[in-house]
PDB file of C-alpha atoms in Angstrom:
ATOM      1  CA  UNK A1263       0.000   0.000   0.000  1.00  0.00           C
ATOM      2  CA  UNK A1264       1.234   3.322  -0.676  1.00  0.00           C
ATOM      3  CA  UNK A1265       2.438   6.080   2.342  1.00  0.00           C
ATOM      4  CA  UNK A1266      -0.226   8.516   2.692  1.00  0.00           C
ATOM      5  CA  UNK A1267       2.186  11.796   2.906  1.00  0.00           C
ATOM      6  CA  UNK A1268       4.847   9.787   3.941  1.00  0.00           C
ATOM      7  CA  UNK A1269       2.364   7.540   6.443  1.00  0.00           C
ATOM      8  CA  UNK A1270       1.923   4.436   6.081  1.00  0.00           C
ATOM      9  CA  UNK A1271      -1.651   2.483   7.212  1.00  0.00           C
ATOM     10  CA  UNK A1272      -1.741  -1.169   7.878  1.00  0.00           C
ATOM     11  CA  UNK A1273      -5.085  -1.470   5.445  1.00  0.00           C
ATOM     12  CA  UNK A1274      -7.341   0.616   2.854  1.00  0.00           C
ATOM     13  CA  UNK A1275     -10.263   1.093   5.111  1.00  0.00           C
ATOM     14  CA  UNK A1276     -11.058   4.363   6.394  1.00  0.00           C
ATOM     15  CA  UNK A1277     -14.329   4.907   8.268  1.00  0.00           C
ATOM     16  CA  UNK A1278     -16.669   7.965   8.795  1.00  0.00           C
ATOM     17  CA  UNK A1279     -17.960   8.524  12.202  1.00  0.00           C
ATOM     18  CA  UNK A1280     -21.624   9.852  11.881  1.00  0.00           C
ATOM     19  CA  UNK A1281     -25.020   8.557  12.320  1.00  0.00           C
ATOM     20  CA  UNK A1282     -24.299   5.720  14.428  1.00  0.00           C
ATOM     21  CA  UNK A1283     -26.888   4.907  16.706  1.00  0.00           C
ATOM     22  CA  UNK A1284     -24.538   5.011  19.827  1.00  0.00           C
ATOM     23  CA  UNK A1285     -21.245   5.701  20.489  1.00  0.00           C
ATOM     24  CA  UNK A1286     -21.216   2.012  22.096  1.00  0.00           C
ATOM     25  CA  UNK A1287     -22.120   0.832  18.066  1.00  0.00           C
ATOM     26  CA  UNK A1288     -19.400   3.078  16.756  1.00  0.00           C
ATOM     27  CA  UNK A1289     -16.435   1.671  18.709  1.00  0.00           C
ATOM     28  CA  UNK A1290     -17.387  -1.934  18.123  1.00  0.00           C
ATOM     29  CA  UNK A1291     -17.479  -0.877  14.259  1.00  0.00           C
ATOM     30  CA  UNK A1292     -14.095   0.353  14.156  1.00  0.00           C
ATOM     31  CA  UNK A1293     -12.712  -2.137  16.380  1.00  0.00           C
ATOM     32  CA  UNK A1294     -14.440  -5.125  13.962  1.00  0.00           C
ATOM     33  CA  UNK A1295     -13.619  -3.622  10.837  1.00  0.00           C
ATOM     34  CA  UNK A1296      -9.673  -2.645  12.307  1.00  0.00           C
ATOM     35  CA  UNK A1297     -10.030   0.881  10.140  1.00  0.00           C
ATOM     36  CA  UNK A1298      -7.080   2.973   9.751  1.00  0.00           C
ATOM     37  CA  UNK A1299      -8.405   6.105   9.619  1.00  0.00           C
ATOM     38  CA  UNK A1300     -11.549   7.663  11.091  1.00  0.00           C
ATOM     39  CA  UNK A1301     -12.642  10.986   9.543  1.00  0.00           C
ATOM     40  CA  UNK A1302     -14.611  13.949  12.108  1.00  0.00           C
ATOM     41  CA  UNK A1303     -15.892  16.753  11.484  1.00  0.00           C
ATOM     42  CA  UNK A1304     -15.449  20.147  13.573  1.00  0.00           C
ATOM     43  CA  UNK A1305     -19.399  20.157  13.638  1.00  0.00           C
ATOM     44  CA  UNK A1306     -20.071  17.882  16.113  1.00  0.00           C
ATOM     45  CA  UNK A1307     -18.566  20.275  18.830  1.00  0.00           C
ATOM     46  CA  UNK A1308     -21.132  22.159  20.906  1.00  0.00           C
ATOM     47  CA  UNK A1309     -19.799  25.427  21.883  1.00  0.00           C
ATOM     48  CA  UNK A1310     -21.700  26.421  24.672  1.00  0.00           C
ATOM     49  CA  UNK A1311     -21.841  22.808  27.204  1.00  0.00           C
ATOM     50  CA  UNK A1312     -18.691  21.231  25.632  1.00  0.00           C
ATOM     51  CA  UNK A1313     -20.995  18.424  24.391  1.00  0.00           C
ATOM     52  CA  UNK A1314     -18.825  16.807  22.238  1.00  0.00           C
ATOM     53  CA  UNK A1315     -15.761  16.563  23.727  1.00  0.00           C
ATOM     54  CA  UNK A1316     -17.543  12.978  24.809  1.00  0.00           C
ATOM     55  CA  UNK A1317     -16.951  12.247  21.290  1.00  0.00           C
ATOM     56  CA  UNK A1318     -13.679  13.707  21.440  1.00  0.00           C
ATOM     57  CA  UNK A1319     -12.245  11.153  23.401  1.00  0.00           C
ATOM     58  CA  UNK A1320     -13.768   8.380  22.254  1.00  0.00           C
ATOM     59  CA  UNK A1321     -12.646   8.920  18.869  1.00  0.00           C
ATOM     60  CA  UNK A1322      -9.306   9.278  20.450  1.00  0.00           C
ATOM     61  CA  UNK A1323      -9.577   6.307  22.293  1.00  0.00           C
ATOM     62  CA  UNK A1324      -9.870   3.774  18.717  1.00  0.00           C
ATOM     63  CA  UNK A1325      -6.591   4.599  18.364  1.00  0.00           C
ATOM     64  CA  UNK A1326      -6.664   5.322  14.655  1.00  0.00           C
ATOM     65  CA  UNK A1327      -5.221   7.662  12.252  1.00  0.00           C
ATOM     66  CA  UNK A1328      -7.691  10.935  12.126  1.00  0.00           C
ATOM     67  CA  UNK A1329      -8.550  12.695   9.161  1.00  0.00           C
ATOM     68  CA  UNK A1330     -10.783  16.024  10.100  1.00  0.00           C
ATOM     69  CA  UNK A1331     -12.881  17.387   7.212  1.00  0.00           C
ATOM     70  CA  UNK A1332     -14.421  19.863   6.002  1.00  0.00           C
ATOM     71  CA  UNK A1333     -18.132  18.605   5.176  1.00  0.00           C
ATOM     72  CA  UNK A1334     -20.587  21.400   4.653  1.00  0.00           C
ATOM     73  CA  UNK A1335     -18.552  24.155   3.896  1.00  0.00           C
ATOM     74  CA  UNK A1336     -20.021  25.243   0.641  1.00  0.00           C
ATOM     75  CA  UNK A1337     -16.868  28.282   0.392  1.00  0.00           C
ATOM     76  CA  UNK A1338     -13.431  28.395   0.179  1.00  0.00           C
ATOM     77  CA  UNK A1339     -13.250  30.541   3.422  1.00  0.00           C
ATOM     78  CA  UNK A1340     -15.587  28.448   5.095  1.00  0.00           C
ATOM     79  CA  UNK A1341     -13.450  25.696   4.257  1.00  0.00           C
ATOM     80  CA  UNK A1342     -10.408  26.836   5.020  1.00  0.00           C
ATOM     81  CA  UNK A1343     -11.019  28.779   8.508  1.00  0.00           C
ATOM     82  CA  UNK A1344     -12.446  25.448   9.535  1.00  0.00           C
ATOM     83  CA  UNK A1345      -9.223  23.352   8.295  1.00  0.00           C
ATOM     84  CA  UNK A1346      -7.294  25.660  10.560  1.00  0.00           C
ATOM     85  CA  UNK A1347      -9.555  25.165  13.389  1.00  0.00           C
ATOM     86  CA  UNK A1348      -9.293  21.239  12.681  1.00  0.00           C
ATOM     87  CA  UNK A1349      -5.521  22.136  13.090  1.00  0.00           C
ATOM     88  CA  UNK A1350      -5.947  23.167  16.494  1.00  0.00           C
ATOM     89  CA  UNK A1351      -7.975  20.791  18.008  1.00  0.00           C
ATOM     90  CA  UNK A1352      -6.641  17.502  16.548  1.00  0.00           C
ATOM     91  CA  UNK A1353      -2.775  18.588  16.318  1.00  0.00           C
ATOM     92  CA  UNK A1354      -2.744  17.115  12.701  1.00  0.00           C
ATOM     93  CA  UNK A1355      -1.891  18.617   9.653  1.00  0.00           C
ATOM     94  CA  UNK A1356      -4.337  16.139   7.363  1.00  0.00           C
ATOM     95  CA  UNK A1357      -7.165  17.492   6.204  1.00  0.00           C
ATOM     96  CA  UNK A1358     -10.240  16.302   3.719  1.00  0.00           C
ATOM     97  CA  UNK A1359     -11.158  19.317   1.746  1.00  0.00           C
ATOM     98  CA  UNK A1360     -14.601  19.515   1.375  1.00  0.00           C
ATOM     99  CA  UNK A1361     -16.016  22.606  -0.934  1.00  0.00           C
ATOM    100  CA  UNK A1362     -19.583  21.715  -1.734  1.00  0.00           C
ATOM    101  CA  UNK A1363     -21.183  23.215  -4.947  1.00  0.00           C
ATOM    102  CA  UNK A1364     -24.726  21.653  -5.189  1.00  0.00           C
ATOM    103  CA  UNK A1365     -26.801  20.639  -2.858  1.00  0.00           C
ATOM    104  CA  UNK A1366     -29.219  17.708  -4.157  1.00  0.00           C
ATOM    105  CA  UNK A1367     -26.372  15.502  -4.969  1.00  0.00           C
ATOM    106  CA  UNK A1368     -23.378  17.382  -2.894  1.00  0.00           C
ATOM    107  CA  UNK A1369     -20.798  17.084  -5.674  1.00  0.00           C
ATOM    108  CA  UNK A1370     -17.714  18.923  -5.373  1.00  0.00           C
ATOM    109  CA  UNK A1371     -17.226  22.710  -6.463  1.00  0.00           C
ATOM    110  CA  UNK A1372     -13.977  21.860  -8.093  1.00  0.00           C
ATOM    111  CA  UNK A1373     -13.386  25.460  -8.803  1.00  0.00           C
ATOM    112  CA  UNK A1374     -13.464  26.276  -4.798  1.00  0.00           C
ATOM    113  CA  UNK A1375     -11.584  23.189  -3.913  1.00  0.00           C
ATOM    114  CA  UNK A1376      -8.637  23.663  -5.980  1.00  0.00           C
ATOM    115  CA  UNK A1377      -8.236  27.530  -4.744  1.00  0.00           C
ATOM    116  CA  UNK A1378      -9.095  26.258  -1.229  1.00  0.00           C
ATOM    117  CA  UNK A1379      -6.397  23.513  -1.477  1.00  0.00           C
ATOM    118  CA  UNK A1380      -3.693  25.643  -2.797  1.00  0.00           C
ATOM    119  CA  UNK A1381      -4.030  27.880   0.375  1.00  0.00           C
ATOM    120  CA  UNK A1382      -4.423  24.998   2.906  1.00  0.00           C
ATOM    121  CA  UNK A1383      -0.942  23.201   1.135  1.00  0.00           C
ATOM    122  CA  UNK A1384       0.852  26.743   1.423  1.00  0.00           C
ATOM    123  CA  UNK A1385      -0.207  27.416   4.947  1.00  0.00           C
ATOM    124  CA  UNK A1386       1.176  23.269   5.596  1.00  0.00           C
ATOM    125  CA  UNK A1387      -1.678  21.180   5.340  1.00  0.00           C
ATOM    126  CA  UNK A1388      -1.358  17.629   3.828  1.00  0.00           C
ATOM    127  CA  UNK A1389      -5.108  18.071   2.178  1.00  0.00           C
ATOM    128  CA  UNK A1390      -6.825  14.913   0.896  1.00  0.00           C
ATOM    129  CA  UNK A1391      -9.293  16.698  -1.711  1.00  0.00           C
ATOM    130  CA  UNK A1392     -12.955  14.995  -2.651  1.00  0.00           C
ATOM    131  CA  UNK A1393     -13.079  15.753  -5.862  1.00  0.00           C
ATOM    132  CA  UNK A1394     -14.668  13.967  -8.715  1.00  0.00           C
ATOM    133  CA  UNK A1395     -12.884  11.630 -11.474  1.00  0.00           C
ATOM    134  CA  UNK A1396     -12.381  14.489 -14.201  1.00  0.00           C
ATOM    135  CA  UNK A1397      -8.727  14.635 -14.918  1.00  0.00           C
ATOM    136  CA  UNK A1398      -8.077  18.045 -15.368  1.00  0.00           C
ATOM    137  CA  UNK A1399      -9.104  18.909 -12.372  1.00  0.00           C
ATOM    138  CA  UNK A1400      -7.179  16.356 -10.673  1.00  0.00           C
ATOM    139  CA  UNK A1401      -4.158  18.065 -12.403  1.00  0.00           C
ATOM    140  CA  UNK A1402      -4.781  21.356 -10.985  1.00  0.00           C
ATOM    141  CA  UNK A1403      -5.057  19.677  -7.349  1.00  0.00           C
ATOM    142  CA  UNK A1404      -1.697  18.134  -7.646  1.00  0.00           C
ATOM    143  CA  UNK A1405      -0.360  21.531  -8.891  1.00  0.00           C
ATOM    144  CA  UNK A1406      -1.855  22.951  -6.307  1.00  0.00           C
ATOM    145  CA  UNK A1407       0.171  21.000  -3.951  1.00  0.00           C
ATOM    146  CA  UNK A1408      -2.256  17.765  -3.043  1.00  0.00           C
ATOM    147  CA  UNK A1409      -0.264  14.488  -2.726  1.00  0.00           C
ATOM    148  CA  UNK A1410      -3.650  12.700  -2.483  1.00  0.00           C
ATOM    149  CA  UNK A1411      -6.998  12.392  -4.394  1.00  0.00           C
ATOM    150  CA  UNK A1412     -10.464  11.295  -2.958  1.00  0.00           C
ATOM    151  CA  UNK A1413     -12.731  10.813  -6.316  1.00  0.00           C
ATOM    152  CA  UNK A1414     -15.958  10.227  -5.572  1.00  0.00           C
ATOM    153  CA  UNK A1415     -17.589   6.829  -7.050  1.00  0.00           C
ATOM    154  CA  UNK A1416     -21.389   7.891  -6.547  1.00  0.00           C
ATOM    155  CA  UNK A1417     -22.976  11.202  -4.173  1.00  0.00           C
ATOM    156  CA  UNK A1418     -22.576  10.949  -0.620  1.00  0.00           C
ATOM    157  CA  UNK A1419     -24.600   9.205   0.943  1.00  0.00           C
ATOM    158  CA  UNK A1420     -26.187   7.239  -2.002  1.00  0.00           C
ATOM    159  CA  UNK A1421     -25.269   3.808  -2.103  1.00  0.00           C
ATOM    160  CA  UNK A1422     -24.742   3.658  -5.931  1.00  0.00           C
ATOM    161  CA  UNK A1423     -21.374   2.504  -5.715  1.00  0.00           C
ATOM    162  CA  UNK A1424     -18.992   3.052  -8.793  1.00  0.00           C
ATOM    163  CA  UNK A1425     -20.730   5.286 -11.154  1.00  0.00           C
ATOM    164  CA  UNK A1426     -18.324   5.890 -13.855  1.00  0.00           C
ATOM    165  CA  UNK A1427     -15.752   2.782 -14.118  1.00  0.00           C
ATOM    166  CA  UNK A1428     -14.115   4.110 -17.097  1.00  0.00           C
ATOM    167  CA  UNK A1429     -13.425   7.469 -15.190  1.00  0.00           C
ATOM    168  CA  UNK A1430     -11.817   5.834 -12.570  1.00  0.00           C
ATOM    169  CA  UNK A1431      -9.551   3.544 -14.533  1.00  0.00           C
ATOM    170  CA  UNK A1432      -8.319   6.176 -16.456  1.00  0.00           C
ATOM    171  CA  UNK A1433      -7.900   8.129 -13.504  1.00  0.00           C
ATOM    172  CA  UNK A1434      -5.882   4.980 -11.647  1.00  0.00           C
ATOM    173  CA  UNK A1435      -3.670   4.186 -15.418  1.00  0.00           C
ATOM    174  CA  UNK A1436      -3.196   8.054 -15.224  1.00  0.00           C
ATOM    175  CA  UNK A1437      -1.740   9.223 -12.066  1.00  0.00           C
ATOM    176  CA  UNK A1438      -0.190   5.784 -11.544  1.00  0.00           C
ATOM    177  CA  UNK A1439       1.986   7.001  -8.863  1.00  0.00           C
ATOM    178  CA  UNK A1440      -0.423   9.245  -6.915  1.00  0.00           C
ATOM    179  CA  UNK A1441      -2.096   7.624  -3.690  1.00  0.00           C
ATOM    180  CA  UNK A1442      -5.917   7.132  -4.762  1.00  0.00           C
ATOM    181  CA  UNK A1443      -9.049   6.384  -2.396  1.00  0.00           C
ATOM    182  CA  UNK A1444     -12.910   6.521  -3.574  1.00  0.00           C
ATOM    183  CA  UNK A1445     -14.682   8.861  -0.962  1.00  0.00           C
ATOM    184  CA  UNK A1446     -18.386   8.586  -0.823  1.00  0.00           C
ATOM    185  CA  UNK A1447     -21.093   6.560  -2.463  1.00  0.00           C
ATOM    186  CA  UNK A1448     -20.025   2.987  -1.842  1.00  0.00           C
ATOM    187  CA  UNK A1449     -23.183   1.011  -0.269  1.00  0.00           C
ATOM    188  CA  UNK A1450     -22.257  -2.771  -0.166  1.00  0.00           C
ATOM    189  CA  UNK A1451     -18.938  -4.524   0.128  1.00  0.00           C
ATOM    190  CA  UNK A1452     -18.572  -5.431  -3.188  1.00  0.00           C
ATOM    191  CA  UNK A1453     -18.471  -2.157  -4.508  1.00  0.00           C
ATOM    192  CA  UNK A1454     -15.174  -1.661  -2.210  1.00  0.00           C
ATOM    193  CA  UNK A1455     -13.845  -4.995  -3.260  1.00  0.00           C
ATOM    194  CA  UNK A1456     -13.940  -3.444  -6.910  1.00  0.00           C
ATOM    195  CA  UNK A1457     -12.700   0.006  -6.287  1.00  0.00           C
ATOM    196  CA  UNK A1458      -9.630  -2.097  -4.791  1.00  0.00           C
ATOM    197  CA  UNK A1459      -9.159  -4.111  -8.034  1.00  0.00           C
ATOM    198  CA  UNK A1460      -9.520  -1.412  -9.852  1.00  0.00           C
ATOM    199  CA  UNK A1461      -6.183  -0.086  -8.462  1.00  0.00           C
ATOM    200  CA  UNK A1462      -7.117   2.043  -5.277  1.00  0.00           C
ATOM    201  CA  UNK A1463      -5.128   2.659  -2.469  1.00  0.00           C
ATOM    202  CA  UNK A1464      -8.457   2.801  -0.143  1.00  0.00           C
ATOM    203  CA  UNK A1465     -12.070   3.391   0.189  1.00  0.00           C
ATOM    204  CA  UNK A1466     -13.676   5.916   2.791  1.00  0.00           C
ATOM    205  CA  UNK A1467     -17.324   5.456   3.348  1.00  0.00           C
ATOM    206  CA  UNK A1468     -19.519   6.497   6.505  1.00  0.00           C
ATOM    207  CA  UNK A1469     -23.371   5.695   5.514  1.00  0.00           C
ATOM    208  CA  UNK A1470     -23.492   2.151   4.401  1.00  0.00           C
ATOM    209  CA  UNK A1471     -21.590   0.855   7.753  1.00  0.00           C
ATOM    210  CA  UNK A1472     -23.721   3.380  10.195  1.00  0.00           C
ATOM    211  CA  UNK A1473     -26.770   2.944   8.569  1.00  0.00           C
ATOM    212  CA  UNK A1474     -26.357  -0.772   8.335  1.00  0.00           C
ATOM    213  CA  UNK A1475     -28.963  -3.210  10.549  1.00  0.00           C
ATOM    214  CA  UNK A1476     -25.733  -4.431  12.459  1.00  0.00           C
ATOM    215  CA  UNK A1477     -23.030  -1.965  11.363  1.00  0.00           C
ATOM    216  CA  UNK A1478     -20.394  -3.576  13.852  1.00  0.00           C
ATOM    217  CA  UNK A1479     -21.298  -6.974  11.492  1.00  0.00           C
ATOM    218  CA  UNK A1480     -21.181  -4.560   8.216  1.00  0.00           C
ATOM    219  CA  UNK A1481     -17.689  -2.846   8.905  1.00  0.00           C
ATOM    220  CA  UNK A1482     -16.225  -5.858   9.250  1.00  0.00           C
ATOM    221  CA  UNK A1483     -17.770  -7.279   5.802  1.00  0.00           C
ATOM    222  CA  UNK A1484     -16.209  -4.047   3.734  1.00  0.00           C
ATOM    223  CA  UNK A1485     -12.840  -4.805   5.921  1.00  0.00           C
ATOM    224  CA  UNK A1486     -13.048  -8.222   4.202  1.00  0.00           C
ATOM    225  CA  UNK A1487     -13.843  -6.808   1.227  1.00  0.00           C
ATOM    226  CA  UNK A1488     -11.153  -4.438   0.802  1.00  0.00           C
ATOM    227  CA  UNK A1489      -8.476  -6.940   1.931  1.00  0.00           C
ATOM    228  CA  UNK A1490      -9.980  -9.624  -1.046  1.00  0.00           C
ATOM    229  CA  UNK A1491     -10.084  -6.551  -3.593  1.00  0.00           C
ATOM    230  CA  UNK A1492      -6.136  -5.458  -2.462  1.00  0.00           C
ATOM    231  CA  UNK A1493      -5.149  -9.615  -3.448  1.00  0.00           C
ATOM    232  CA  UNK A1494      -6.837 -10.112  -6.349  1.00  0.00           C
ATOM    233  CA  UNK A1495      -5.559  -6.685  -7.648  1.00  0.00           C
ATOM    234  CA  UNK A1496      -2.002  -7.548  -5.951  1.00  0.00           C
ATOM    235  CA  UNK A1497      -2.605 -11.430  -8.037  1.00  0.00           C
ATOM    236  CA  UNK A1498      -2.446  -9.667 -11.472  1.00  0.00           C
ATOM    237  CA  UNK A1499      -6.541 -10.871 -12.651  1.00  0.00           C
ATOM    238  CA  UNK A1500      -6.642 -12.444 -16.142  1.00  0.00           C
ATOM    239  CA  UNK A1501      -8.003  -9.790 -19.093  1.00  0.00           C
ATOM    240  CA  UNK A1502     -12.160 -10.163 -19.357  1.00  0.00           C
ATOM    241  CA  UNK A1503     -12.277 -11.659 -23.602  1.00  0.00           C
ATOM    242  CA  UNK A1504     -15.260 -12.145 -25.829  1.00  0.00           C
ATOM    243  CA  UNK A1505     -15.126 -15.495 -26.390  1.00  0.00           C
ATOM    244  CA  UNK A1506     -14.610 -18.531 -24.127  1.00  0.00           C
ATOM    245  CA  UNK A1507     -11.707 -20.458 -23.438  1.00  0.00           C
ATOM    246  CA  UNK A1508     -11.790 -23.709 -22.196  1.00  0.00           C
ATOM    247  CA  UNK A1509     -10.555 -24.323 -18.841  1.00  0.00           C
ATOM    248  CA  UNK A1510      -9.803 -28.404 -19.203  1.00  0.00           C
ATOM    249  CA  UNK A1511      -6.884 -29.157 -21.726  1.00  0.00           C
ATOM    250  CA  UNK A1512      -8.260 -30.704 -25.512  1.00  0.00           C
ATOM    251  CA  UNK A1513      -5.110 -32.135 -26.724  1.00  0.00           C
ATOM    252  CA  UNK A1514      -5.133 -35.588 -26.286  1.00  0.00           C
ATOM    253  CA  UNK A1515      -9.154 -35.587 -26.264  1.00  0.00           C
ATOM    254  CA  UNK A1516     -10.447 -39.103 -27.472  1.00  0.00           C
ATOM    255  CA  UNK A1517     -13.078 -38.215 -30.399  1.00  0.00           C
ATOM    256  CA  UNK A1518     -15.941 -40.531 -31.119  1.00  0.00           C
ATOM    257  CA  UNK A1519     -15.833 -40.549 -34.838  1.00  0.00           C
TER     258      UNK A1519
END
């Protein structure tokens, strides 16, 4: 697996943390599904009773790599003053640069997000951008100082899995060097399994294991998923053909003449 700005994480499993139905649920999730990463988000925090900081520490306590975002910032200054107050609190420089652009399906102002993640880089964040699978604006984020990209394979939240295959091979066969996870839209394990043989790095989803009827039981099924999708990928698969090929050897066939 590739370093993640020069960090290395023992799998390509990175959980969200919201909508869980207890914080009980939550820690038996990541502790099933051994996640590397958890991503939080700055909005949890009350700031008048310190409600959160309950959260705080138990996100703390799964001893995992953190990843604070930026979901729901809809501007680049939005984004960016609360990156830097992510900065404080966690004592991380990683960052997932949200920009949002549109609300019914939450895709990614790419315009916002490359400006935002040129500022974030120059000010010493490590920013891991969700973006979409367009190339040229992948280009602009590595320009712009990103050493990661987060393509989305469906809208948050949706379930729909990988959305545009071809996109994301030619995004994997193009950047062939740059770390790559799929952020958002995966629903069922399988859907991870392929982003993996496609190539990725990782997968980051949040809705499909909280949401789940036993999401303890369903973190551990995409943790399965993504170590079968890293092996096959890692096993070099055999090219899909038109026509069949027989599996059992003809030569030296008896034929009934």
């Amino acid at each position: 697996m590739r370093d993640f700005y020069g960090t290395a994480l023992a799998n390509g499993l990175m959980l969200g943390t919201a909508q869980y139905p207890s914080p009980a649920i939550l820690k038996d999730a990541f502790e099933r599904s051994g996640a590397s990463v958890a991503t939080v988000s700055l909005r949890r925090e009350s700031g008048q009773d310190r409600a959160g900081q309950d959260f705080w520490h138990l996100i703390r306590a799964l001893d995992v790599h953190l990843l604070p975002n930026t979901a729901g910032c809809h501007s680049v200054k939005e984004a960016v003053t609360t990156a830097h107050m992510a900065r404080e609190v966690f004592d991380t420089k990683w960052i997932k640069l949200e920009v949002i652009g549109e609300e019914d399906l939450l895709q990614p102002d790419v315009f916002g997000l490359v400006e935002a993640a040129r500022i974030l880089t120059e000010d010493g964040f490590q920013v891991f951008p969700y973006t979409t699978e367009d190339l040229v604006v992948a280009e602009r984020l590595l320009h712009a100082g990103c050493e990661v990209l987060m393509p989305w394979g469906a809208p948050i939240g949706s379930g729909l899995g990988l959305n545009n295959i071809f996109g994301l091979r030619a995004m994997r066969a193009h950047f062939p060097d740059v770390p790559l996870v799929i952020d958002a839209g995966l629903g069922l394990p399988s859907q991870a399994a392929a982003a993996m043989e496609l190539g990725f790095d990782a997968v980051l989803l949040n809705t499909a294991v909280a949401k789940a009827g036993d999401p303890a039981a369903m973190a551990a099924a995409f943790a399965a998923a993504v170590n079968a999708g890293q092996l096959a990928q890692a096993a070099d698969p055999m090219e899909p053909r038109d026509m069949a090929a027989p599996s059992t050897p003809v030569i030296g066939k008896a034929f009934l003449i």
